[in-house]
mmCIF file of C-alpha atoms in Angstrom:
data_model
loop_
_atom_site.group_PDB
_atom_site.id
_atom_site.type_symbol
_atom_site.label_atom_id
_atom_site.label_comp_id
_atom_site.label_asym_id
_atom_site.label_seq_id
_atom_site.Cartn_x
_atom_site.Cartn_y
_atom_site.Cartn_z
ATOM 1 C CA MET B 291 87.103 41.247 15.870
ATOM 2 C CA THR B 292 90.286 39.797 14.390
ATOM 3 C CA SER B 293 91.698 40.845 11.023
ATOM 4 C CA ARG B 294 91.008 37.385 9.636
ATOM 5 C CA ARG B 295 87.325 37.589 10.528
ATOM 6 C CA ARG B 296 87.055 41.064 9.040
ATOM 7 C CA LYS B 297 88.448 39.800 5.748
ATOM 8 C CA LYS B 298 85.971 36.921 5.871
ATOM 9 C CA MET B 299 83.090 39.354 6.400
ATOM 10 C CA ASP B 300 84.334 41.527 3.517
ATOM 11 C CA SER B 301 84.497 38.523 1.188
ATOM 12 C CA ILE B 302 80.885 37.658 2.024
ATOM 13 C CA GLN B 303 79.695 41.233 1.525
ATOM 14 C CA LEU B 304 81.661 41.622 -1.710
ATOM 15 C CA LEU B 305 79.403 39.147 -3.524
ATOM 16 C CA PHE B 306 76.350 41.289 -2.825
ATOM 17 C CA LEU B 307 78.189 44.509 -3.668
ATOM 18 C CA LEU B 308 79.140 43.092 -7.071
ATOM 19 C CA TYR B 309 75.534 42.146 -7.787
ATOM 20 C CA ILE B 310 74.346 45.613 -6.779
ATOM 21 C CA THR B 311 76.906 47.607 -8.764
ATOM 22 C CA GLY B 312 77.868 45.304 -11.635
ATOM 23 C CA ALA B 313 81.508 46.149 -10.920
ATOM 24 C CA TYR B 314 84.514 44.037 -11.875
ATOM 25 C CA ARG B 315 85.297 41.206 -9.489
ATOM 26 C CA ILE B 316 88.546 42.632 -8.109
ATOM 27 C CA THR B 317 87.189 46.146 -7.536
ATOM 28 C CA PRO B 318 88.229 47.156 -3.990
ATOM 29 C CA THR B 319 85.587 46.173 -1.457
ATOM 30 C CA ALA B 320 86.200 49.365 0.518
ATOM 31 C CA ALA B 321 85.401 51.482 -2.550
ATOM 32 C CA LEU B 322 82.189 49.571 -3.274
ATOM 33 C CA GLN B 323 81.058 49.958 0.336
ATOM 34 C CA VAL B 324 81.482 53.728 0.191
ATOM 35 C CA VAL B 325 79.860 54.083 -3.238
ATOM 36 C CA THR B 326 76.807 52.013 -2.239
ATOM 37 C CA GLY B 327 76.542 53.534 1.241
ATOM 38 C CA LEU B 328 76.689 50.101 2.888
ATOM 39 C CA GLN B 329 78.757 49.879 6.046
ATOM 40 C CA PRO B 330 81.347 47.105 6.263
ATOM 41 C CA LEU B 331 79.700 43.960 7.547
ATOM 42 C CA HIS B 332 81.992 43.645 10.549
ATOM 43 C CA LEU B 333 81.007 47.163 11.664
ATOM 44 C CA GLN B 334 77.324 46.315 11.379
ATOM 45 C CA ILE B 335 77.920 43.242 13.530
ATOM 46 C CA GLN B 336 79.872 45.323 16.036
ATOM 47 C CA GLN B 337 77.041 47.858 16.135
ATOM 48 C CA GLU B 338 74.442 45.195 16.962
ATOM 49 C CA ALA B 339 76.757 43.567 19.499
ATOM 50 C CA THR B 340 77.275 46.888 21.276
ATOM 51 C CA TYR B 341 73.532 47.471 21.473
ATOM 52 C CA ALA B 342 72.974 43.996 22.930
ATOM 53 C CA GLN B 343 75.785 44.469 25.433
ATOM 54 C CA VAL B 344 74.405 47.760 26.767
ATOM 55 C CA ALA B 345 70.645 47.193 26.424
ATOM 56 C CA ARG B 346 70.396 43.511 27.327
ATOM 57 C CA ALA B 347 73.551 42.481 29.165
ATOM 58 C CA ARG B 348 73.454 45.836 31.019
ATOM 59 C CA SER B 349 77.197 46.412 30.845
ATOM 60 C CA SER B 350 79.061 49.489 29.654
ATOM 61 C CA SER B 351 80.792 49.624 26.293
ATOM 62 C CA LYS B 352 83.051 51.920 24.289
ATOM 63 C CA VAL B 353 82.653 52.616 20.582
ATOM 64 C CA PHE B 354 85.472 54.675 19.076
ATOM 65 C CA THR B 355 85.639 57.598 21.553
ATOM 66 C CA VAL B 356 82.060 57.265 22.851
ATOM 67 C CA ILE B 357 81.514 55.593 26.233
ATOM 68 C CA LEU B 358 78.063 54.035 26.628
ATOM 69 C CA ARG B 359 76.954 53.327 30.207
ATOM 70 C CA SER B 360 74.066 50.932 30.713
ATOM 71 C CA THR B 361 72.805 52.919 33.705
ATOM 72 C CA ASP B 362 72.012 55.857 31.409
ATOM 73 C CA TYR B 363 69.396 53.899 29.458
ATOM 74 C CA GLU B 364 66.050 52.287 30.140
ATOM 75 C CA ASN B 365 66.033 48.786 31.512
ATOM 76 C CA LYS B 366 63.633 46.347 29.912
ATOM 77 C CA SER B 367 61.715 44.031 32.215
ATOM 78 C CA SER B 368 60.962 40.587 30.866
ATOM 79 C CA GLU B 369 58.975 38.818 33.576
ATOM 80 C CA LEU B 370 55.175 38.851 33.695
ATOM 81 C CA HIS B 371 54.254 41.133 36.598
ATOM 82 C CA ILE B 372 50.443 40.782 36.486
ATOM 83 C CA HIS B 373 48.640 37.484 36.120
ATOM 84 C CA PRO B 374 46.531 37.406 32.918
ATOM 85 C CA HIS B 375 43.428 36.568 34.970
ATOM 86 C CA ASN B 376 43.800 39.843 36.882
ATOM 87 C CA PHE B 377 44.736 41.991 33.899
ATOM 88 C CA LEU B 378 41.364 43.745 33.446
ATOM 89 C CA LEU B 379 42.479 47.137 32.166
ATOM 90 C CA HIS B 380 40.141 46.939 29.180
ATOM 91 C CA ASN B 381 37.417 47.962 31.655
ATOM 92 C CA GLN B 382 39.242 51.222 32.388
ATOM 93 C CA ILE B 383 40.656 52.162 28.980
ATOM 94 C CA SER B 384 38.608 53.069 25.930
ATOM 95 C CA PHE B 385 39.361 54.477 22.482
ATOM 96 C CA ARG B 386 35.808 54.797 21.229
ATOM 97 C CA GLU B 387 34.030 56.990 23.746
ATOM 98 C CA ASN B 388 32.879 60.217 22.133
ATOM 99 C CA TYR B 389 34.207 63.258 23.924
ATOM 100 C CA ARG B 390 31.599 65.638 25.347
ATOM 101 C CA ASP B 391 32.687 68.850 27.036
ATOM 102 C CA SER B 392 30.206 68.897 29.923
ATOM 103 C CA GLY B 393 32.259 70.884 32.413
ATOM 104 C CA ALA B 394 32.700 67.896 34.726
ATOM 105 C CA LYS B 395 36.024 67.406 36.466
ATOM 106 C CA ALA B 396 38.517 65.720 34.135
ATOM 107 C CA ILE B 397 42.264 65.541 33.575
ATOM 108 C CA TYR B 398 43.950 66.331 30.266
ATOM 109 C CA ILE B 399 47.540 65.477 29.434
ATOM 110 C CA ASP B 400 49.913 66.342 26.618
ATOM 111 C CA GLU B 401 53.587 66.504 25.696
ATOM 112 C CA SER B 402 55.847 68.652 23.530
ATOM 113 C CA LYS B 403 59.329 68.243 22.068
ATOM 114 C CA THR B 404 61.606 70.850 20.499
ATOM 115 C CA ASP B 405 65.352 71.337 20.051
ATOM 116 C CA GLU B 406 65.460 72.871 23.533
ATOM 117 C CA GLY B 407 64.065 69.826 25.283
ATOM 118 C CA THR B 408 61.006 67.736 26.012
ATOM 119 C CA GLY B 409 58.002 68.842 28.040
ATOM 120 C CA SER B 410 55.260 66.937 29.840
ATOM 121 C CA ALA B 411 52.142 68.355 31.504
ATOM 122 C CA TYR B 412 48.624 67.748 32.734
ATOM 123 C CA CYS B 413 45.809 70.013 33.846
ATOM 124 C CA ILE B 414 42.649 69.346 35.851
ATOM 125 C CA LEU B 415 39.588 71.175 34.567
ATOM 126 C CA GLU B 416 36.260 71.691 36.309
ATOM 127 C CA ASN B 417 33.475 73.994 35.146
ATOM 128 C CA TYR B 418 35.684 75.031 32.211
ATOM 129 C CA GLY B 419 38.468 76.319 34.452
ATOM 130 C CA ILE B 420 41.872 74.965 35.468
ATOM 131 C CA ILE B 421 41.893 74.012 39.151
ATOM 132 C CA ALA B 422 45.287 72.254 39.188
ATOM 133 C CA SER B 423 48.183 71.518 36.857
ATOM 134 C CA TRP B 424 51.651 69.993 36.665
ATOM 135 C CA GLN B 425 54.574 70.663 34.328
ATOM 136 C CA GLY B 426 57.709 68.579 33.965
ATOM 137 C CA LYS B 427 60.839 69.362 31.974
ATOM 138 C CA LEU B 428 62.740 66.432 30.490
ATOM 139 C CA ASP B 429 66.044 66.281 28.681
ATOM 140 C CA HIS B 430 66.195 66.616 24.898
ATOM 141 C CA ASN B 431 67.369 62.985 24.823
ATOM 142 C CA ASN B 432 64.025 61.804 26.150
ATOM 143 C CA SER B 433 61.363 60.743 23.684
ATOM 144 C CA VAL B 434 57.825 61.974 23.119
ATOM 145 C CA PHE B 435 56.528 58.581 24.241
ATOM 146 C CA GLN B 436 58.372 58.911 27.561
ATOM 147 C CA ALA B 437 56.903 62.374 28.104
ATOM 148 C CA GLU B 438 53.379 61.134 27.408
ATOM 149 C CA ILE B 439 53.730 58.118 29.685
ATOM 150 C CA LEU B 440 55.144 60.311 32.459
ATOM 151 C CA ALA B 441 52.191 62.701 32.204
ATOM 152 C CA ILE B 442 49.757 59.781 32.450
ATOM 153 C CA LYS B 443 51.524 58.443 35.528
ATOM 154 C CA MET B 444 51.550 61.843 37.256
ATOM 155 C CA ALA B 445 47.864 62.358 36.405
ATOM 156 C CA ILE B 446 46.933 58.955 37.845
ATOM 157 C CA GLU B 447 48.808 59.748 41.056
ATOM 158 C CA ALA B 448 46.946 63.059 41.295
ATOM 159 C CA ALA B 449 43.588 61.340 40.717
ATOM 160 C CA SER B 450 44.272 58.487 43.137
ATOM 161 C CA SER B 451 43.211 60.598 46.127
ATOM 162 C CA LEU B 452 39.755 61.134 44.644
ATOM 163 C CA HIS B 453 37.022 58.728 45.610
ATOM 164 C CA ARG B 454 34.760 59.137 42.628
ATOM 165 C CA PRO B 455 35.162 58.192 38.964
ATOM 166 C CA ILE B 456 37.322 60.526 36.913
ATOM 167 C CA LYS B 457 38.521 60.408 33.328
ATOM 168 C CA ILE B 458 42.001 61.162 32.043
ATOM 169 C CA TRP B 459 41.982 62.272 28.406
ATOM 170 C CA THR B 460 44.988 61.893 26.121
ATOM 171 C CA ASP B 461 45.548 62.214 22.385
ATOM 172 C CA SER B 462 48.314 59.590 22.423
ATOM 173 C CA LEU B 463 46.925 56.362 21.035
ATOM 174 C CA SER B 464 50.318 54.638 21.232
ATOM 175 C CA SER B 465 50.500 55.237 24.988
ATOM 176 C CA LEU B 466 47.107 53.676 25.607
ATOM 177 C CA MET B 467 47.999 50.710 23.423
ATOM 178 C CA ALA B 468 51.215 50.224 25.410
ATOM 179 C CA ILE B 469 49.317 50.301 28.715
ATOM 180 C CA LEU B 470 46.889 47.686 27.407
ATOM 181 C CA ASN B 471 49.784 45.381 26.545
ATOM 182 C CA PRO B 472 50.085 42.789 29.366
ATOM 183 C CA ILE B 473 53.664 41.901 28.387
ATOM 184 C CA SER B 474 55.021 45.432 28.009
ATOM 185 C CA HIS B 475 58.750 45.709 28.800
ATOM 186 C CA HIS B 476 58.606 49.424 29.624
ATOM 187 C CA SER B 477 59.092 49.935 33.369
ATOM 188 C CA MET B 478 56.907 53.048 33.661
ATOM 189 C CA VAL B 479 54.121 51.434 31.647
ATOM 190 C CA ARG B 480 54.172 48.544 34.105
ATOM 191 C CA GLU B 481 53.913 51.012 36.999
ATOM 192 C CA ILE B 482 50.887 52.625 35.355
ATOM 193 C CA GLN B 483 49.229 49.236 34.912
ATOM 194 C CA THR B 484 49.647 48.496 38.614
ATOM 195 C CA LEU B 485 48.322 51.936 39.605
ATOM 196 C CA LEU B 486 45.229 51.611 37.425
ATOM 197 C CA LEU B 487 44.347 48.176 38.788
ATOM 198 C CA SER B 488 44.692 49.598 42.300
ATOM 199 C CA HIS B 489 42.381 52.540 41.521
ATOM 200 C CA ILE B 490 39.505 51.259 39.435
ATOM 201 C CA HIS B 491 37.715 54.615 39.615
ATOM 202 C CA ILE B 492 40.306 56.106 37.214
ATOM 203 C CA HIS B 493 39.568 55.747 33.504
ATOM 204 C CA LEU B 494 41.771 56.541 30.515
ATOM 205 C CA ARG B 495 40.167 57.873 27.360
ATOM 206 C CA TRP B 496 41.416 58.902 23.931
ATOM 207 C CA LEU B 497 40.419 62.094 22.125
ATOM 208 C CA LYS B 498 41.448 63.529 18.803
ATOM 209 C CA ALA B 499 44.145 66.194 18.953
ATOM 210 C CA HIS B 500 43.992 69.749 17.605
ATOM 211 C CA VAL B 501 40.250 69.952 17.075
ATOM 212 C CA GLY B 502 39.614 72.747 19.571
ATOM 213 C CA TYR B 503 38.786 70.870 22.790
ATOM 214 C CA LEU B 504 39.411 73.246 25.692
ATOM 215 C CA GLY B 505 41.125 70.756 27.978
ATOM 216 C CA ASN B 506 43.374 69.401 25.254
ATOM 217 C CA GLU B 507 44.398 72.891 24.155
ATOM 218 C CA CYS B 508 45.210 73.894 27.735
ATOM 219 C CA ALA B 509 47.347 70.797 28.262
ATOM 220 C CA ASP B 510 49.115 71.419 24.959
ATOM 221 C CA GLN B 511 49.993 74.980 25.972
ATOM 222 C CA LEU B 512 51.251 73.846 29.378
ATOM 223 C CA ALA B 513 53.410 71.158 27.750
ATOM 224 C CA LYS B 514 55.050 73.721 25.465
ATOM 225 C CA GLU B 515 55.728 76.044 28.390
ATOM 226 C CA SER B 516 57.120 73.211 30.512
ATOM 227 C CA ILE B 517 60.176 72.931 28.225
ATOM 228 C CA THR B 518 61.486 76.157 29.766
ATOM 229 C CA LYS B 519 59.382 76.575 32.931
ATOM 230 C CA GLY B 520 58.681 73.037 34.096
ATOM 231 C CA ASP B 521 60.171 71.249 37.082
ATOM 232 C CA PRO B 522 63.285 69.292 36.005
ATOM 233 C CA PHE B 523 62.502 65.604 35.845
ATOM 234 C CA PHE B 524 65.125 62.946 35.196
ATOM 235 C CA LEU B 525 64.304 59.909 33.088
ATOM 236 C CA SER B 526 66.722 57.385 31.641
ATOM 237 C CA LYS B 527 67.411 57.687 27.943
ATOM 238 C CA PRO B 528 65.216 55.497 25.732
ATOM 239 C CA LEU B 529 66.822 52.525 24.021
ATOM 240 C CA SER B 530 66.023 54.139 20.688
ATOM 241 C CA TYR B 531 68.466 56.901 21.630
ATOM 242 C CA LEU B 532 71.120 54.263 22.299
ATOM 243 C CA LYS B 533 70.941 53.279 18.632
ATOM 244 C CA TYR B 534 71.129 56.963 17.732
ATOM 245 C CA GLU B 535 74.410 57.276 19.673
ATOM 246 C CA ILE B 536 75.957 54.059 18.361
ATOM 247 C CA ARG B 537 75.325 54.917 14.705
ATOM 248 C CA PRO B 538 77.582 58.025 14.416
ATOM 249 C CA ALA B 539 80.290 56.319 16.483
ATOM 250 C CA THR B 540 80.316 53.399 14.062
ATOM 251 C CA LEU B 541 80.375 55.859 11.178
ATOM 252 C CA SER B 542 83.494 57.444 12.680
ATOM 253 C CA ILE B 543 85.251 54.065 12.724
ATOM 254 C CA TRP B 544 84.292 53.525 9.093
ATOM 255 C CA GLN B 545 85.613 56.984 8.195
ATOM 256 C CA ASP B 546 88.906 56.307 9.960
ATOM 257 C CA ASN B 547 89.331 52.997 8.114
ATOM 258 C CA TRP B 548 88.497 54.688 4.793
ATOM 259 C CA ASP B 549 91.014 57.491 5.356
ATOM 260 C CA ASN B 550 93.842 55.149 6.339
ATOM 261 C CA GLY B 551 93.105 52.242 4.014
ATOM 262 C CA GLU B 552 95.419 50.990 1.291
ATOM 263 C CA THR B 553 92.829 50.236 -1.395
ATOM 264 C CA GLY B 554 90.316 52.391 -3.241
ATOM 265 C CA ARG B 555 92.511 55.492 -3.180
ATOM 266 C CA SER B 556 91.269 56.784 -6.536
ATOM 267 C CA THR B 557 87.717 56.588 -5.192
ATOM 268 C CA HIS B 558 88.782 58.262 -1.941
ATOM 269 C CA ASP B 559 90.065 61.261 -3.915
ATOM 270 C CA ILE B 560 86.536 61.850 -5.240
ATOM 271 C CA VAL B 561 84.448 60.582 -2.300
ATOM 272 C CA PRO B 562 86.491 61.356 0.833
ATOM 273 C CA ARG B 563 83.552 61.153 3.266
ATOM 274 C CA VAL B 564 81.654 57.964 4.050
ATOM 275 C CA SER B 565 77.871 58.024 4.275
ATOM 276 C CA ASN B 566 74.951 55.649 4.603
ATOM 277 C CA LYS B 567 73.538 57.129 1.401
ATOM 278 C CA PRO B 568 74.645 55.769 -1.990
ATOM 279 C CA VAL B 569 76.661 58.020 -4.284
ATOM 280 C CA GLY B 570 74.383 57.183 -7.217
ATOM 281 C CA TRP B 571 76.955 56.307 -9.870
ATOM 282 C CA ASN B 572 76.082 54.023 -12.752
ATOM 283 C CA ARG B 573 78.284 51.088 -13.763
ATOM 284 C CA GLU B 574 80.364 53.045 -16.278
ATOM 285 C CA GLU B 575 81.072 55.867 -13.825
ATOM 286 C CA LEU B 576 82.045 53.359 -11.156
ATOM 287 C CA MET B 577 84.521 51.630 -13.483
ATOM 288 C CA PHE B 578 86.037 54.962 -14.490
ATOM 289 C CA VAL B 579 86.569 56.182 -10.914
ATOM 290 C CA THR B 580 87.881 52.895 -9.507
ATOM 291 C CA GLY B 581 90.056 52.197 -12.554
ATOM 292 C CA HIS B 582 88.685 48.665 -12.792
ATOM 293 C CA GLY B 583 87.204 48.397 -16.267
ATOM 294 C CA PRO B 584 88.050 47.728 -19.942
ATOM 295 C CA PHE B 585 91.050 50.053 -19.883
ATOM 296 C CA PRO B 586 94.445 49.251 -21.511
ATOM 297 C CA SER B 587 96.347 49.374 -18.217
ATOM 298 C CA TYR B 588 93.775 47.125 -16.550
ATOM 299 C CA LEU B 589 93.743 44.601 -19.417
ATOM 300 C CA HIS B 590 97.552 44.543 -19.550
ATOM 301 C CA ARG B 591 97.668 43.857 -15.836
ATOM 302 C CA PHE B 592 95.886 40.553 -16.409
ATOM 303 C CA ASN B 593 97.771 39.709 -19.638
ATOM 304 C CA LEU B 594 94.720 40.421 -21.772
ATOM 305 C CA GLN B 595 96.619 43.026 -23.798
ATOM 306 C CA THR B 596 100.258 43.123 -24.874
ATOM 307 C CA THR B 597 100.880 46.719 -23.823
ATOM 308 C CA ALA B 598 99.540 49.094 -21.193
ATOM 309 C CA ARG B 599 99.299 51.882 -23.770
ATOM 310 C CA ALA B 600 96.293 52.450 -25.986
ATOM 311 C CA GLU B 601 96.556 50.959 -29.440
ATOM 312 C CA ARG B 602 95.978 53.237 -32.426
ATOM 313 C CA LYS B 603 93.317 51.956 -34.761
ATOM 314 C CA GLU B 604 91.985 53.000 -38.145
ATOM 315 C CA VAL B 605 88.380 52.600 -39.143
ATOM 316 C CA HIS B 606 87.287 53.016 -42.762
ATOM 317 C CA CYS B 607 83.681 53.399 -43.796
ATOM 318 C CA THR B 608 82.063 53.920 -47.176
ATOM 319 C CA MET B 609 79.013 56.148 -47.470
ATOM 320 C CA PRO B 610 76.700 55.921 -50.524
ATOM 321 C CA GLN B 611 76.336 58.928 -52.795
ATOM 322 C CA ASN B 612 72.596 59.443 -52.357
ATOM 323 C CA VAL B 613 71.552 59.218 -48.730
ATOM 324 C CA GLY B 614 68.466 61.414 -49.043
ATOM 325 C CA LEU B 615 69.867 64.352 -47.070
ATOM 326 C CA PRO B 616 69.185 67.912 -48.299
ATOM 327 C CA SER B 617 72.785 69.088 -47.980
ATOM 328 C CA PRO B 618 74.227 69.546 -51.520
ATOM 329 C CA GLY B 619 77.738 68.533 -50.456
ATOM 330 C CA ILE B 620 76.817 65.261 -48.785
ATOM 331 C CA SER B 621 77.232 63.291 -52.020
ATOM 332 C CA GLU B 622 80.934 64.126 -52.000
ATOM 333 C CA LEU B 623 81.438 62.289 -48.680
ATOM 334 C CA GLN B 624 82.077 58.913 -50.237
ATOM 335 C CA GLN B 625 84.934 57.933 -47.920
ATOM 336 C CA CYS B 626 85.362 58.725 -44.284
ATOM 337 C CA HIS B 627 88.551 58.062 -42.420
ATOM 338 C CA LEU B 628 88.401 57.989 -38.610
ATOM 339 C CA ASN B 629 91.472 57.756 -36.447
ATOM 340 C CA TYR B 630 91.034 57.283 -32.734
ATOM 341 C CA SER B 631 92.833 55.980 -29.715
ATOM 342 C CA GLY B 632 91.263 52.819 -28.326
#
């Protein structure tokens, strides 16, 4: 973005910053942006443009020192892959069926995420015992939703060889809602939709988490263990993580501009680090720090005062003899003389 356009963006944003802070009109825009925690408008535009370039145009981009490759992130699909007339998944997915632990063969899935990584797992139970299981280890960049969707897909593939009805139980309501969405853009969700329609004997069910169901507790334990013991499984980073990576890179550009700028230096001495959180100053504190307020030097700068130095004033006040105060000497304070520097 050219310097001229940046100045134009700053002039637009300045109007809103003045309304928010009540600052003087010529207060440096850079200082107001830092104090309010609002990124410069041209950086916000650049941030959104970078996201669109990588996520939608599928081309690589560089923000500050961070290189963003489109191949590292999920690719959204836009076309309708299943005709609405054939989209009958509501017959295979239910949220309302009451769970009953009868000992029949069923599959339970769960996921776990910690600072060490993300885990995904399923277990097949029959007669209250685990007869098969799977554990997958994902990167810490992968989301909980990705781990849950992966577990559902792996469970469906495991159940596809069976020739009798089987239920897959999950405590992830968001995953089931995504699978029921006929226009979902998530590639793995679309794969699951195709698999389910090809295997109508497989049913997905929702159950409440952490209420003591044996299958759910087993899957939860396997998911936690999979973070360190599971088979490594590569999935592209979610687009939500793309925003997470762009944000600090944009913040670094803002910090560099703030450190090397020519305006707002008095504010920079007190607030050297930029942040998306407001400093919390009131109007008077803001005027004092920026130096843009009813000060002699400021008024002289705009020919509103003859000198840049403070003028010495005298204020005389007369106090009545009887003011109703208990102090015996208060009646003697008939004249008060106050000298101050304006």
